[in-house]
Amino acid sequence: MDVTAAKQIGAGLATIAFVGSGIGIGVVFGNYISGALRNPGAASTQFTNLYIGYALCELQGLFGLLIALILLFT
Amino acid sequence: MALNPMEQFEVRPVSWAQHPLFHIGHYPIYFTNQALWMLVVVVSLSMFLILSVNKGRVVPTRAQSLAELSYEFVGGMIDMTSGPAGFRFFPLIFTIFMFILFCNGFGLLPIAFTVTSQIAITFFLTAVVILTAIVTGFLKHGFGFLKLFVIKAPVVIMIPMVLLEFISFCARPISLSMRLFANMLAGHTMLKVMAGFVISLGAAGGAYTVLAAAPEALIVGLTALEFLVAFLQAYVFAILSCIYLSEALHLHDNH
């Protein structure tokens, strides 16, 4: 197979990383909301943890994007 | 080609200053579009913060209350993560937060260049934060700072945990800079791809021109989302910087 073609297929496959990222973000926000509905008083105190969890989940997908970019532009 | 969505991230000299300003060694130093937009961000940010609070009214004007709001926002963030001891880093965190926020915000203007979509910029910001954390840690705790990697546990668990903590510490600069850079890059590429759809459909003529309204509406929604992301990424960057600095100050024990 042509190297360029293989690189582009690989870059496409690397975007599968966002599946995990999406599941993770869903879990983070879903659990936050269910927790917040049970105990609305504590919800605002956990806002920071919510966005830290979101950022960490999103990062795992972004590593996939990084690999796609490396494959495409090097 | 006009429809290349990655073209917007190209760093090039601004059209009215094609000649290099000066040379460092053999490398010519240009006044690029990136430098121009960073200048715009810094000047407008300074103007906003200086002009809005220089009168210092008791009942704040709208601009002054915006400045006070951002001050209290960052102050609350530091207080929550590292307690009163963290306030010596307030200038650093506030500068980084406002700079990233304004860079992201200005980047959403139609003709603007997004400064934070360059990994050189985000990695430099990250390097400042991480180096500050390491220097603070060693100044405050001496070599006791290395206790950051040690977790109280049986030896069998501890050794792999130390290794793991060390790897995660080394990954921080990459993860912090990658997050901001990749978010900006992905968001702006997505907007330009959608804009490409509008142009292609509009140029196709006939019934396709009507269909062009669909991606157009999507762009409006995505732009609103991008404003949220612009704020969120500045917030996440600042809060993670706070946490890294707080760890250097307090090691593992809570304040």
Coordinates of C-alpha atoms in Angstrom, one line a residue:
Chain A
M1 CA 0.0 0.0 0.0
D2 CA 1.0 3.5 -0.7
V3 CA 2.6 5.2 2.4
T4 CA 0.4 8.4 2.0
A5 CA -2.7 6.3 1.8
A6 CA -1.7 4.3 4.9
K7 CA -1.0 7.5 6.8
Q8 CA -4.4 8.9 5.9
I9 CA -6.2 5.7 6.9
G10 CA -4.2 5.7 10.2
A11 CA -5.2 9.3 10.8
G12 CA -8.8 8.4 10.3
L13 CA -8.5 5.5 12.7
A14 CA -6.9 7.7 15.3
T15 CA -10.1 9.7 15.6
I16 CA -11.7 6.6 17.2
A17 CA -10.1 7.9 20.4
F18 CA -13.0 10.3 20.6
V19 CA -15.4 7.4 21.3
G20 CA -13.8 7.0 24.7
S21 CA -13.7 10.7 25.2
G22 CA -17.4 11.0 24.5
I23 CA -18.4 8.2 26.8
G24 CA -16.2 9.7 29.5
I25 CA -17.7 13.1 29.2
G26 CA -21.2 11.6 29.3
V27 CA -20.4 9.7 32.5
V28 CA -18.9 12.8 34.1
F29 CA -21.8 15.1 33.4
G30 CA -24.5 12.5 33.9
N31 CA -23.2 11.6 37.3
Y32 CA -22.8 15.2 38.2
I33 CA -26.4 15.9 37.3
S34 CA -27.8 12.9 39.1
G35 CA -25.7 13.8 42.1
A36 CA -26.8 17.4 41.9
L37 CA -30.5 16.5 41.8
R38 CA -30.1 14.3 44.9
N39 CA -28.3 17.0 46.8
P40 CA -28.6 20.4 45.1
G41 CA -26.9 22.1 48.1
A42 CA -23.6 20.4 47.4
A43 CA -23.8 20.8 43.6
S44 CA -22.0 24.2 43.4
T45 CA -19.1 23.0 45.6
Q46 CA -18.3 20.2 43.1
F47 CA -18.3 22.5 40.1
T48 CA -14.5 22.5 40.0
N49 CA -14.2 18.8 40.2
L50 CA -16.8 18.5 37.4
Y51 CA -14.7 20.5 35.0
I52 CA -11.4 18.8 36.0
G53 CA -13.1 15.5 35.2
Y54 CA -14.4 16.9 31.9
A55 CA -10.9 18.2 31.0
L56 CA -9.2 14.9 31.8
C57 CA -11.8 12.9 29.8
E58 CA -11.5 15.2 26.8
L59 CA -7.8 15.0 26.9
Q60 CA -7.8 11.3 26.1
G61 CA -9.6 12.0 22.9
L62 CA -7.3 14.9 22.1
F63 CA -4.3 12.5 22.2
G64 CA -5.9 10.7 19.3
L65 CA -6.2 14.0 17.4
L66 CA -2.5 14.6 18.2
I67 CA -1.6 11.3 16.6
A68 CA -3.8 12.1 13.6
L69 CA -2.1 15.4 13.1
I70 CA 1.4 13.9 13.5
L71 CA 0.5 11.3 10.9
L72 CA -0.9 13.9 8.5
F73 CA 1.7 16.6 8.8
T74 CA 5.0 14.8 9.2
Chain B
M1 CA -6.8 26.5 -2.5
A2 CA -9.3 28.8 -0.9
L3 CA -11.3 26.1 0.8
N4 CA -8.4 24.6 2.8
P5 CA -9.7 24.7 6.5
M6 CA -6.1 24.6 7.9
E7 CA -5.0 27.7 6.0
Q8 CA -6.2 29.9 8.9
F9 CA -3.5 28.6 11.2
E10 CA -0.6 29.6 8.9
V11 CA 1.8 31.9 10.6
R12 CA 3.1 34.4 8.1
P13 CA 4.5 38.0 8.0
V14 CA 1.7 40.6 7.9
S15 CA 1.2 42.1 4.5
W16 CA 2.5 45.5 5.3
A17 CA 5.8 44.3 6.9
Q18 CA 7.2 41.7 4.5
H19 CA 10.8 42.4 5.5
P20 CA 12.4 40.9 8.6
L21 CA 12.6 43.2 11.5
F22 CA 16.1 42.0 12.6
H23 CA 18.2 38.9 12.6
I24 CA 19.1 36.6 15.5
G25 CA 22.1 34.7 14.1
H26 CA 21.0 33.6 10.7
Y27 CA 17.3 33.5 11.5
P28 CA 15.2 36.4 10.3
I29 CA 12.6 37.7 12.8
Y30 CA 9.4 38.8 11.1
F31 CA 6.4 40.7 12.5
T32 CA 3.9 37.9 11.9
N33 CA 0.1 37.9 12.1
Q34 CA 0.5 36.0 15.4
A35 CA 2.6 38.8 16.9
L36 CA 0.0 41.3 15.6
W37 CA -2.9 39.5 17.3
M38 CA -1.0 39.0 20.5
L39 CA -0.3 42.7 20.5
V40 CA -4.0 43.4 19.9
V41 CA -4.9 41.1 22.8
V42 CA -2.4 42.6 25.2
V43 CA -3.2 46.2 24.4
S44 CA -7.0 45.7 24.6
L45 CA -6.7 43.7 27.8
S46 CA -4.5 46.3 29.5
M47 CA -6.8 49.1 28.3
F48 CA -9.9 47.3 29.6
L49 CA -8.4 46.6 33.0
I50 CA -6.7 50.0 33.5
L51 CA -9.5 52.2 32.1
S52 CA -12.3 50.3 33.9
V53 CA -10.9 50.6 37.4
N54 CA -8.8 53.8 37.3
K55 CA -11.7 55.9 38.8
G56 CA -12.4 53.2 41.4
R57 CA -16.1 54.1 42.1
V58 CA -17.9 52.6 45.1
V59 CA -20.9 51.9 42.9
P60 CA -19.1 50.3 40.0
T61 CA -19.8 51.1 36.4
R62 CA -20.6 48.3 34.0
A63 CA -16.9 48.0 32.9
Q64 CA -15.6 48.2 36.4
S65 CA -18.0 45.5 37.6
L66 CA -16.7 43.2 34.8
A67 CA -13.2 43.8 35.9
E68 CA -14.1 43.1 39.5
L69 CA -16.0 40.0 38.5
S70 CA -13.0 38.5 36.8
Y71 CA -10.8 39.4 39.7
E72 CA -13.1 37.7 42.2
F73 CA -13.6 34.7 39.9
V74 CA -9.8 34.1 39.8
G75 CA -9.5 34.8 43.5
G76 CA -12.2 32.3 44.3
M77 CA -10.6 29.7 42.1
I78 CA -7.2 30.1 43.9
D79 CA -8.9 30.2 47.3
M80 CA -10.7 26.9 46.6
T81 CA -7.7 25.0 45.3
S82 CA -4.8 26.2 47.4
G83 CA -6.2 28.3 50.2
P84 CA -4.7 31.7 51.4
A85 CA -1.1 30.6 50.7
G86 CA -1.8 30.4 47.0
F87 CA -2.5 34.1 46.7
R88 CA 1.1 34.8 46.0
F89 CA 0.4 33.3 42.6
F90 CA -2.6 35.5 41.9
P91 CA -0.8 37.8 39.4
L92 CA 0.4 34.8 37.4
I93 CA -2.9 32.9 37.3
F94 CA -4.9 36.1 36.6
T95 CA -2.6 37.1 33.8
I96 CA -2.7 33.6 32.2
F97 CA -6.5 33.3 32.6
M98 CA -7.2 36.7 31.1
F99 CA -4.7 36.3 28.3
I100 CA -6.0 33.0 27.2
L101 CA -9.6 34.2 27.5
F102 CA -8.9 37.2 25.3
C103 CA -6.9 35.2 22.8
N104 CA -9.7 32.7 22.5
G105 CA -12.3 35.4 22.3
F106 CA -10.5 37.5 19.7
G107 CA -9.8 34.4 17.7
L108 CA -13.5 34.0 17.1
L109 CA -13.7 37.3 15.2
P110 CA -14.2 36.5 11.5
I111 CA -10.8 37.8 10.2
A112 CA -8.8 37.2 13.4
F113 CA -5.9 34.8 13.9
T114 CA -6.3 32.5 16.9
V115 CA -3.1 32.9 18.9
T116 CA -3.8 29.9 21.2
S117 CA -4.1 27.6 18.2
Q118 CA -0.3 27.6 18.0
I119 CA 1.3 24.9 20.2
A120 CA 4.4 27.2 20.6
I121 CA 2.3 29.7 22.5
T122 CA 0.3 27.2 24.7
F123 CA 3.5 25.2 25.4
F124 CA 5.3 28.4 26.5
L125 CA 2.4 29.3 28.9
T126 CA 2.5 25.7 30.2
A127 CA 6.3 25.8 30.7
V128 CA 5.9 29.0 32.8
V129 CA 3.4 27.3 35.0
I130 CA 5.2 24.0 35.4
L131 CA 8.6 25.7 36.0
T132 CA 7.1 28.0 38.6
A133 CA 5.6 24.9 40.4
I134 CA 8.9 23.0 40.4
V135 CA 10.9 26.0 41.5
T136 CA 8.4 26.8 44.3
G137 CA 8.3 23.2 45.4
F138 CA 12.1 23.0 45.7
L139 CA 12.4 26.4 47.4
K140 CA 9.7 25.6 49.9
H141 CA 10.4 22.0 50.8
G142 CA 13.9 21.5 49.5
F143 CA 14.4 17.9 48.4
G144 CA 11.3 17.0 50.4
F145 CA 9.4 18.1 47.3
L146 CA 10.2 14.7 45.9
K147 CA 7.7 13.3 48.5
L148 CA 5.1 14.4 45.9
F149 CA 5.8 11.2 44.1
V150 CA 5.5 9.0 47.2
I151 CA 2.1 7.7 48.4
K152 CA 1.7 6.0 51.8
A153 CA 1.1 2.4 50.9
P154 CA 2.6 -1.1 51.2
V155 CA 5.9 -1.3 49.3
V156 CA 4.6 -3.7 46.7
I157 CA 2.0 -1.1 45.6
M158 CA 4.2 1.9 46.3
I159 CA 7.0 1.3 43.8
P160 CA 4.8 1.1 40.7
M161 CA 2.8 4.0 42.1
V162 CA 5.9 6.2 42.4
L163 CA 6.7 5.3 38.8
L164 CA 3.1 6.1 37.7
E165 CA 3.1 9.4 39.6
F166 CA 6.4 10.4 38.0
I167 CA 5.1 9.6 34.5
S168 CA 1.9 11.5 35.2
F169 CA 4.0 14.5 36.4
C170 CA 6.0 14.4 33.2
A171 CA 2.9 14.2 31.1
R172 CA 1.4 17.4 32.6
P173 CA 3.2 19.9 30.4
I174 CA 2.1 18.0 27.3
S175 CA -1.5 17.5 28.5
L176 CA -2.0 21.1 29.6
S177 CA -0.6 22.6 26.3
M178 CA -2.2 20.0 24.1
R179 CA -5.7 20.5 25.6
L180 CA -5.8 24.2 24.8
F181 CA -4.1 23.9 21.4
A182 CA -6.2 21.0 20.2
N183 CA -9.5 22.5 21.4
M184 CA -8.9 25.7 19.5
L185 CA -7.6 23.9 16.4
A186 CA -10.5 21.5 16.3
G187 CA -13.1 24.1 16.9
H188 CA -11.9 26.5 14.3
T189 CA -11.2 23.8 11.7
M190 CA -14.8 22.6 12.2
L191 CA -16.2 26.1 11.6
K192 CA -14.2 26.5 8.4
V193 CA -15.2 23.0 7.1
M194 CA -18.9 24.0 7.6
A195 CA -18.2 27.4 5.9
G196 CA -16.8 25.4 3.0
F197 CA -20.0 23.4 2.8
V198 CA -22.0 26.7 2.6
I199 CA -19.8 28.0 -0.2
S200 CA -19.8 24.8 -2.2
L201 CA -23.6 24.4 -1.9
G202 CA -24.2 28.1 -2.7
A203 CA -22.0 27.9 -5.8
A204 CA -23.8 24.8 -7.0
G205 CA -26.9 26.8 -7.8
G206 CA -30.6 25.9 -8.1
A207 CA -32.1 23.8 -5.3
Y208 CA -28.7 23.4 -3.6
T209 CA -28.6 27.1 -2.8
V210 CA -31.6 26.7 -0.5
L211 CA -29.9 23.7 1.1
A212 CA -26.9 25.9 2.0
A213 CA -29.0 27.4 4.9
A214 CA -28.6 24.1 6.8
P215 CA -24.8 24.3 7.4
E216 CA -25.2 28.1 7.8
A217 CA -27.5 27.5 10.8
L218 CA -25.1 24.9 12.1
I219 CA -22.3 27.5 12.0
V220 CA -24.3 29.9 14.1
G221 CA -24.9 27.1 16.7
L222 CA -21.2 26.0 16.6
T223 CA -20.0 29.6 17.0
A224 CA -22.1 29.9 20.2
L225 CA -20.6 26.6 21.3
E226 CA -17.1 27.9 20.5
F227 CA -17.7 30.9 22.8
L228 CA -18.5 28.4 25.6
V229 CA -15.4 26.4 24.8
A230 CA -13.2 29.5 24.6
F231 CA -14.3 30.4 28.2
L232 CA -14.1 26.8 29.4
Q233 CA -10.6 26.2 28.2
A234 CA -9.3 29.4 29.8
Y235 CA -11.0 28.3 33.0
V236 CA -9.7 24.7 32.8
F237 CA -6.2 25.9 32.0
A238 CA -6.3 28.3 35.0
I239 CA -7.7 25.8 37.4
L240 CA -5.2 23.1 36.5
S241 CA -2.4 25.6 36.9
C242 CA -3.8 26.4 40.3
I243 CA -3.9 22.7 41.3
Y244 CA -0.3 22.1 40.1
L245 CA 0.9 25.2 42.0
S246 CA -1.1 24.1 45.1
E247 CA 0.5 20.7 45.0
A248 CA 3.9 22.2 44.9
L249 CA 3.0 24.4 47.9
H250 CA 1.2 21.8 50.1
L251 CA 2.5 18.5 48.7
H252 CA -0.3 15.9 49.3
D253 CA -1.7 17.2 52.6
N254 CA -4.8 19.3 52.3
H255 CA -4.5 22.9 53.4

